[in-house]
XYZ file of C-alpha atoms in Angstrom:
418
model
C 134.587 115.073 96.397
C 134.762 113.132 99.439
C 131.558 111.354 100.686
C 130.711 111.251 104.201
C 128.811 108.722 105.530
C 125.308 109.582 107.363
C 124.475 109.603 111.132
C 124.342 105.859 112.330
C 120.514 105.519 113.477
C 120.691 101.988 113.905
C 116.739 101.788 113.168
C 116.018 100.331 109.812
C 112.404 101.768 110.369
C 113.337 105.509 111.150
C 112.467 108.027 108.704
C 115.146 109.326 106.341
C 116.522 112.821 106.613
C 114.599 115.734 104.692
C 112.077 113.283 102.469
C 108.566 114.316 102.531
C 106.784 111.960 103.841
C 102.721 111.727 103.320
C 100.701 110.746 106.498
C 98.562 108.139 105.784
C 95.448 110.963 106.783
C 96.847 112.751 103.351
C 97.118 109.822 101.459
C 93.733 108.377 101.792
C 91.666 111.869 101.115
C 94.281 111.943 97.880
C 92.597 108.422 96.736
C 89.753 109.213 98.140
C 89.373 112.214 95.206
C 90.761 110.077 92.452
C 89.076 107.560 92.662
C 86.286 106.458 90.727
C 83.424 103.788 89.998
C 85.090 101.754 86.841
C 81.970 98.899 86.664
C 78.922 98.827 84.900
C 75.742 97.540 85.937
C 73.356 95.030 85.357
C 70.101 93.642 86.420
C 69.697 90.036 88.207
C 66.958 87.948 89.991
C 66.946 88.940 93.383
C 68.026 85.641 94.982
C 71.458 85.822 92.926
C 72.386 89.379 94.310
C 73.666 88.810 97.683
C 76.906 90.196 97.933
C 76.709 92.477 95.194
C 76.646 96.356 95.163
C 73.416 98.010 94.543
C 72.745 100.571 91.409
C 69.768 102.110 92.161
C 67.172 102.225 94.786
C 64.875 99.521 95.756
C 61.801 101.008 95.512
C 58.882 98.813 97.518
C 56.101 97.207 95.230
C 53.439 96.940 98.259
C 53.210 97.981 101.646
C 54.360 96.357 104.487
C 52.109 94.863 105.910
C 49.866 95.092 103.042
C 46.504 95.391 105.297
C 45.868 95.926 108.892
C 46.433 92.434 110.389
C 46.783 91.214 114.487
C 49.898 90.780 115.587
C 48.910 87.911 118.152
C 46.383 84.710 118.091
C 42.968 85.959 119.840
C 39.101 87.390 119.126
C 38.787 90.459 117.630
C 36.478 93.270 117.615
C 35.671 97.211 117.173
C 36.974 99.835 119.693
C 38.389 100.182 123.207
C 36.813 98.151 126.177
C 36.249 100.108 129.236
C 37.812 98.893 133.080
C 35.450 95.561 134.105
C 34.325 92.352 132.960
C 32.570 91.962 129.038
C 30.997 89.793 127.464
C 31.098 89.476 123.422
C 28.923 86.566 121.285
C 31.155 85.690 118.954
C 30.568 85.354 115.004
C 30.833 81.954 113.085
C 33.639 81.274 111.455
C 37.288 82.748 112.461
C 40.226 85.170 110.474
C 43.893 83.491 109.580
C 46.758 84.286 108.026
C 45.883 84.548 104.271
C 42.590 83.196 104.901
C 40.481 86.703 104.818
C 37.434 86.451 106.658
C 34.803 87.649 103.778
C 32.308 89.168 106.123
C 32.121 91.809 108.547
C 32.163 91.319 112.525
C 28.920 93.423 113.495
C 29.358 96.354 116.250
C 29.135 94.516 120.068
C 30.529 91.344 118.760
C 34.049 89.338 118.437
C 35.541 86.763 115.788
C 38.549 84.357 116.578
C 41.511 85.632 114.981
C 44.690 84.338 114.397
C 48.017 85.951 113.998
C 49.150 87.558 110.673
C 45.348 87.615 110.034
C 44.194 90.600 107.951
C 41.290 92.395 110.316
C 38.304 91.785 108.593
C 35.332 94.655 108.525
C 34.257 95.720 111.611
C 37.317 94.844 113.301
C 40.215 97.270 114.793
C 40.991 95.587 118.193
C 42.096 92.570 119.267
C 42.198 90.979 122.814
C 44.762 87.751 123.661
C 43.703 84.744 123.882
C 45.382 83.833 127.337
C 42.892 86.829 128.573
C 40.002 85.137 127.450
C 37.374 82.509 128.636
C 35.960 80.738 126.251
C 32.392 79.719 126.249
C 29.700 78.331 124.129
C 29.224 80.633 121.533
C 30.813 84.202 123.592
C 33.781 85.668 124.987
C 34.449 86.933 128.101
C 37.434 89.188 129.748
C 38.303 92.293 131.282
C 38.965 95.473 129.970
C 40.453 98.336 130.306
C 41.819 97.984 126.299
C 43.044 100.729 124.156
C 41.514 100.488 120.508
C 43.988 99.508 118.019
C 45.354 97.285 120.574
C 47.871 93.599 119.072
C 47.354 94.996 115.725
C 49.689 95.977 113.316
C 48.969 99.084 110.833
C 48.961 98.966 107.015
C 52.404 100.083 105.307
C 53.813 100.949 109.114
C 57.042 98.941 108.427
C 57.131 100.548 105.054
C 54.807 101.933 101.913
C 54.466 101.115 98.528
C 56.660 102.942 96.984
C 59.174 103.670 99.258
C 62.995 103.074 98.973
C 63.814 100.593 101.193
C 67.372 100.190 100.288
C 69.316 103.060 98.897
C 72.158 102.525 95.627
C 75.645 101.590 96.947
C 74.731 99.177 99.493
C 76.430 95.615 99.325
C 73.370 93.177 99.567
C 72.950 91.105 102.604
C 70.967 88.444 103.528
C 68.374 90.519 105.475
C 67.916 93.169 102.453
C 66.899 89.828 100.277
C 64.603 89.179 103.230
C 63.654 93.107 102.791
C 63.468 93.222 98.907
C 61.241 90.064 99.168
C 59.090 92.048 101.299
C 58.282 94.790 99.165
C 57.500 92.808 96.193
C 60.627 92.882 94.297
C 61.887 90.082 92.261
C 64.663 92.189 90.294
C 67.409 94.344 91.141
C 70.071 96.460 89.390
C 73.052 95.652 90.691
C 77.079 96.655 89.846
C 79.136 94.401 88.057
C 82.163 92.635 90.390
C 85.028 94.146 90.575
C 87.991 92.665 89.126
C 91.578 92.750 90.761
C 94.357 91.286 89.902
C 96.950 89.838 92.101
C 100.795 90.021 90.869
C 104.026 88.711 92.932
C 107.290 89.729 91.963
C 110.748 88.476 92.809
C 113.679 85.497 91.816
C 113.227 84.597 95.408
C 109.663 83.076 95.125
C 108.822 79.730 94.569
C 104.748 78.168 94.316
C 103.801 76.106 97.123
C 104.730 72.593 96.375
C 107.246 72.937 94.710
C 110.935 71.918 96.309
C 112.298 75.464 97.251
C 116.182 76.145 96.332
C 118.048 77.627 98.538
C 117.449 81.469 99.232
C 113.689 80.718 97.867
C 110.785 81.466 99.836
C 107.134 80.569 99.192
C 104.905 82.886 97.903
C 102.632 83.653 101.142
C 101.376 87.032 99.729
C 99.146 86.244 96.732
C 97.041 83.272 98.398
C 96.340 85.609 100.882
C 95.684 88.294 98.807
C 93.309 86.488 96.954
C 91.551 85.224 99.440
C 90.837 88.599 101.284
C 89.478 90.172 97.602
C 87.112 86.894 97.769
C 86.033 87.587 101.273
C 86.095 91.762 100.562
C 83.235 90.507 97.680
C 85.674 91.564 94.686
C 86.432 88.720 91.385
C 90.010 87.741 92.167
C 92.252 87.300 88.876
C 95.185 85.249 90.078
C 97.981 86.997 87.586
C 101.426 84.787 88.624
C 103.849 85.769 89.361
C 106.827 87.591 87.557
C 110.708 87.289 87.560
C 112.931 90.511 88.283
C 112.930 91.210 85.177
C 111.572 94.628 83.968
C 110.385 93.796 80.211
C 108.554 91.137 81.621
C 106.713 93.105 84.303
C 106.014 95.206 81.712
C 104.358 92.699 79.620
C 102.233 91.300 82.328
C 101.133 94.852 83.437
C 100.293 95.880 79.889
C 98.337 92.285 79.610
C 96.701 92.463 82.935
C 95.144 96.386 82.148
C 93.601 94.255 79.559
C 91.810 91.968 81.924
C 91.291 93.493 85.128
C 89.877 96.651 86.807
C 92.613 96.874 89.716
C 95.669 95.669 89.907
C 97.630 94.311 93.465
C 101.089 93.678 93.169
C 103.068 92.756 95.643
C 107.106 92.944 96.156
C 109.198 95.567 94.587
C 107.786 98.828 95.794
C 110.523 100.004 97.580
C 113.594 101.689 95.959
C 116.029 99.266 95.814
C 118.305 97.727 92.809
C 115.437 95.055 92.327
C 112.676 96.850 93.391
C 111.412 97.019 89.727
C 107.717 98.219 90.529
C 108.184 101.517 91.836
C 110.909 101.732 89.084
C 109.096 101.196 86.559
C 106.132 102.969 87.116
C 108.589 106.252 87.895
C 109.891 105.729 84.720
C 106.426 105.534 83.332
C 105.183 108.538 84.675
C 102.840 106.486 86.126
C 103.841 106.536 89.868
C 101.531 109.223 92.069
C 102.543 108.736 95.642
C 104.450 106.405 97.394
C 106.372 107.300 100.465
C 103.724 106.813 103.473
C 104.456 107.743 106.581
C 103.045 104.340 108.054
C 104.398 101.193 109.532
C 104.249 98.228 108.782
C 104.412 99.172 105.012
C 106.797 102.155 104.070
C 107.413 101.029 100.393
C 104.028 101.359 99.296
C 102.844 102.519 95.290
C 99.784 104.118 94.040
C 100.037 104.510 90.557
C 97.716 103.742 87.447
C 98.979 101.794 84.055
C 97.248 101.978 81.389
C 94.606 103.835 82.891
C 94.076 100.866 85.121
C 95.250 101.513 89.132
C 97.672 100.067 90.750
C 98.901 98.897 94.465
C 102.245 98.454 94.938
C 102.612 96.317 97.907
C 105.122 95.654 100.173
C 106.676 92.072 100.076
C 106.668 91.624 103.262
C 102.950 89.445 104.015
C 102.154 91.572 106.843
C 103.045 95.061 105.083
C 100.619 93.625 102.572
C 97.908 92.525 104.615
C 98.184 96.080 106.203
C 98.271 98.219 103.278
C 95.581 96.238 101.498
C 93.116 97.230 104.365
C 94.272 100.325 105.131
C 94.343 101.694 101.672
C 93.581 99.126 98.848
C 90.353 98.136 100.626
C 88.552 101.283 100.637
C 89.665 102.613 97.137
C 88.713 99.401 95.612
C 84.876 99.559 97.490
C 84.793 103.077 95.744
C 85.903 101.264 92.635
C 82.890 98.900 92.983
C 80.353 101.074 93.786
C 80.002 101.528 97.015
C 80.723 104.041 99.788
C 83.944 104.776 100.866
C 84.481 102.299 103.947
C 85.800 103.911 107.336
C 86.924 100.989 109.699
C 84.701 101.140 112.658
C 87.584 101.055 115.716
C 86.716 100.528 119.162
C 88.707 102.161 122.473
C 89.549 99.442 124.885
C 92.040 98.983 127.540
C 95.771 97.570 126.643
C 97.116 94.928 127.738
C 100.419 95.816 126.806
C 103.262 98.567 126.916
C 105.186 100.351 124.419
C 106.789 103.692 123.443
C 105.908 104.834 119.811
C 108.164 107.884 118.346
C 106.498 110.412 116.219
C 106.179 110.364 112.316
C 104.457 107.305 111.554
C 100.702 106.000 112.115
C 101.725 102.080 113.249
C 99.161 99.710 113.110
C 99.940 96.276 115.674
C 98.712 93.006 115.339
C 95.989 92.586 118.006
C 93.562 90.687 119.460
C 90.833 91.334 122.167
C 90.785 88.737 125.373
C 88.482 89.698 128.634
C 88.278 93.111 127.364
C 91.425 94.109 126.904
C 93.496 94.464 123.876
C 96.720 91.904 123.103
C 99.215 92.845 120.393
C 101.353 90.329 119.174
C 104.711 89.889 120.312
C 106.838 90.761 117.537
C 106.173 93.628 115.413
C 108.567 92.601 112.551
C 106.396 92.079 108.879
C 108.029 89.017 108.399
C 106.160 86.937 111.186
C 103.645 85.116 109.093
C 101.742 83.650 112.394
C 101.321 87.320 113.410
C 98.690 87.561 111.271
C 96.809 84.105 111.866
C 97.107 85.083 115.768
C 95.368 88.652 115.611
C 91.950 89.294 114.820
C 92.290 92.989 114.022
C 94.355 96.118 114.462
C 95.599 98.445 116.793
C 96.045 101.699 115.368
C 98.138 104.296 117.057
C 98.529 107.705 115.697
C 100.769 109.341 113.737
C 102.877 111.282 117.168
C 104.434 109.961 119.932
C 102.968 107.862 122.378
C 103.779 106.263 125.897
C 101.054 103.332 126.115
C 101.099 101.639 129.479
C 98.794 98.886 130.620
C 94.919 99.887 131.121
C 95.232 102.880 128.319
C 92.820 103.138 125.942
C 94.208 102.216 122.716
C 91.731 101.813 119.202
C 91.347 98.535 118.331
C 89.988 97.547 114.879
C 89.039 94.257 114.079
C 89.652 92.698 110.950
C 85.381 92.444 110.186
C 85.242 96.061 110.149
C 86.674 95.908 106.814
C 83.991 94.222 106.176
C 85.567 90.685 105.619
C-alpha cells in the first residue's frame, strides 16, 4: 500500500477533511439538555446568602410600605385643595417616621408631618413644606392639590405575600436589601457548587519552583480557579497530574469522590500524550468533542463516574474561552440557576480582518471611545492577551470581511457574570 501524503494547507487551524464537526450552536443546546441541578439545598440567615442560588421563592412577610406614609417632610391633611390661597389651623403635636401620631387630624385642619411618617386618621394629603408659611398656630398656601398628593400607598412597592424574588436567582446585594424589606430573616438557598480544577502534562512546573528546561508554569489552573471563585462556584484545587494514564485515572476516580464538576485542562486533543480525551474514549465516557470553534478545537465533554467533565485545551486562552463559552453556563445549570446567555453588545470595529467559514472565533477585545479593539495576536499562547481584553468578540460561524466601522458583537467578560 503506498501512502500519500495530504494536501499541504499550511494552516494549523483549518478544519480537517470529512470530520464532522459540531458548531458550537449544537453543542451548547446538547449540554443544555443534559444537564442537570446536582446540589442540594439548605436554609441560611439571610445576611449569609449573598452570592448563593435561590431554592424557592421569597415570599414577602409584610407589605411594602406597611401603611400609607408621606413621601416628603410637610403638614398634612384630608382631600384635594382647590386653585387659591388656604388657610389650615394646625393640630398639636406632629407625625414621624415610626413615631405614629395616636390621634386623628379633624376635617378642615393640618398636622406637621415628616417623611416616612405613617398618615395618621384623617389624613390622605400632604402639602411641602417649601409651599408653606408658617404661622402661629395655622398654615397657609395655595392650592390647586390633587388628593393623595407626596404620599405613598400601602403594599404599592409590594404585598404581603407576594414573591418578591423567584427560585434560581443568585442573591445580590439589593435582593438582601429586598428580602429585608419584606420581613424575611431566612432563605432556602442551593448548596455551592463544587469544581474541580486538574492540569495535566510533564511539561508543567508550580510557580516558584526553578523550571527545567522545556517546563512551563502552570498558568491555567490559577486562573481557572480564580474565575470559578468569581463565577460564585467552591473551587477544589486538584494538582496536577503527570502523563501518565493510571495516574489520571486515579485522580479522576478520587476527584468524582469529592467534587460535583470536574475542569481539566491539557490533553484534550488527540495526540500521543493527549491522555484525557484518550482515556475517556476508552472509557466510554467521552460525548462530544470536536467543536467547530476557535480558540479551543480540542475540547471534551464527557462524565466519569457519573460526575461531568471539561476537557480543556492547554493552551490558557483556549481555556479561558471554553470555560465561558461552555463550562460557564452548564455549571450555572449545575448550581441551580438559569442557563446564562452572555448579553453581547453591537459596536463599531476598530479593526480589520477576513474570517473563513466553519468556525465561530471568539477575539480578545476591548472597548475604547466606542469602538471595539481586538488584540493583536490571535495565537492561544499569548498570556497578556487575556489581561489586555475585557471581553469578547464573537464572530459567527461563516465567512466574514470585517472592515473598520462594522458592527461586530462585543461581549464583555461581566456578562458572564464575573
Amino acid at each position: 500500500m503506498t501512502l500519500t501524503p495530504p494536501p499541504l494547507r499550511n494552516d494549523c487551524f483549518s478544519l480537517p477533511a470529512g470530520v464532522d464537526w459540531t458548531p458550537v450552536d449544537e453543542a451548547l443546546a446538547l449540554l443544555r439538555d443534559r444537564v442537570r441541578r446536582v446540589v442540594p439545598s439548605e436554609s441560611l440567615p439571610l445576611t449569609k446568602a449573598l452570592g448563593r442560588v435561590l431554592a424557592a421563592d421569597v415570599i414577602a412577610k409584610r407589605s411594602n410600605p406597611a401603611l400609607p406614609n408621606t413621601a416628603v417632610d410637610g403638614y398634612g391633611f384630608a382631600g384635594a385643595v382647590a386653585e387659591g390661597a388656604h388657610v389650615l389651623p394646625l393640630v398639636p403635636g406632629r407625625a414621624a417616621a415610626g413615631l405614629a401620631y395616636e390621634g386623628a387630624v379633624p376635617a378642615g385642619q393640618a398636622i406637621r408631618i415628616l417623611t416616612g411618617a405613617a398618615l395618621p386618621a384623617g389624613v390622605d394629603t400632604v402639602i411641602l413644606e417649601e409651599d408653606v408659611t408658617l404661622g402661629s398656630g395655622e398654615i397657609a398656601f395655595r392650592g390647586p392639590l390633587k388628593q393623595g398628593a407626596n404620599t405613598r400607598r400601602a403594599g404599592e412597592d409590594f404585598s404581603r405575600g407576594a414573591a418578591v424574588l423567584t427560585a434560581r436567582r443568585v442573591v445580590t446585594p439589593a435582593d438582601l436589601a429586598l428580602a429585608a424589606a419584606a420581613g424575611v430573616s431566612e432563605v432556602e438557598v442551593y448548596k455551592p457548587l463544587r469544581v474541580g480544577v486538574l492540569s495535566t502534562g510533564d511539561e508543567l512546573c508550580e510557580v516558584g519552583e526553578v523550571a527545567a528546561p522545556g517546563q512551563i508554569y502552570d498558568a491555567n489552573r490559577p486562573m481557572l480557579l480564580a474565575l470559578l471563585r468569581q463565577m460564585g462556584f467552591l473551587p477544589v484545587d486538584l494538582g496536577r497530574v503527570s502523563d501518565d494514564r493510571a495516574a489520571l485515572r486515579a485522580r479522576l476516580n478520587a476527584a468524582a469522590t469529592e467534587v460535583d464538576v470536574i475542569l481539566t485542562s491539557g490533553g484534550a486533543s488527540a495526540g500521543d500524550e493527549d491522555h484525557v480525551s484518550a482515556l475517556l474514549r476508552e472509557s466510554g465516557a467521552l460525548q462530544e468533542w470536536r467543536i467547530a470553534l476557535k480558540p479551543g478545537r480540542p475540547l471534551a465533554l464527557a462524565v466519569w463516574n457519573g460526575v461531568p467533565v471539561f476537557g480543556l485545551p492547554g493552551n490558557p486562552v483556549a481555556a479561558l474561552v471554553c470555560t465561558l463559552i461552555f463550562a460557564r453556563p452548564a455549571m450555572g445549570q449545575m448550581a441551580g440557576t438559569n442557563w446564562l446567555q452572555p448579553q453581547g453588545f453591537e459596536l463599531p470595529a476598530d479593526f480589520a480582518k477576513r474570517k473563513k467559514t466553519g468556525r465561530r472565533e471568539y477575539l480578545r477585545a476591548r472597548v475604547r471611545d466606542g469602538q471595539v479593539e481586538v488584540f493583536k495576536s490571535e495565537g492561544s499562547g499569548r498570556i497578556s492577551g487575556l489581561s489586555w481584553a475585557e471581553g469578547l468578540v464573537e464572530l459567527g460561524d461563516g465567512a466574514l470581511a470585517i472592515h473598520p466601522g462594522d458592527p461586530v458583537r462585543f461581549i464583555p467578560y461581566d456578562s458572564f457574570r464575573l
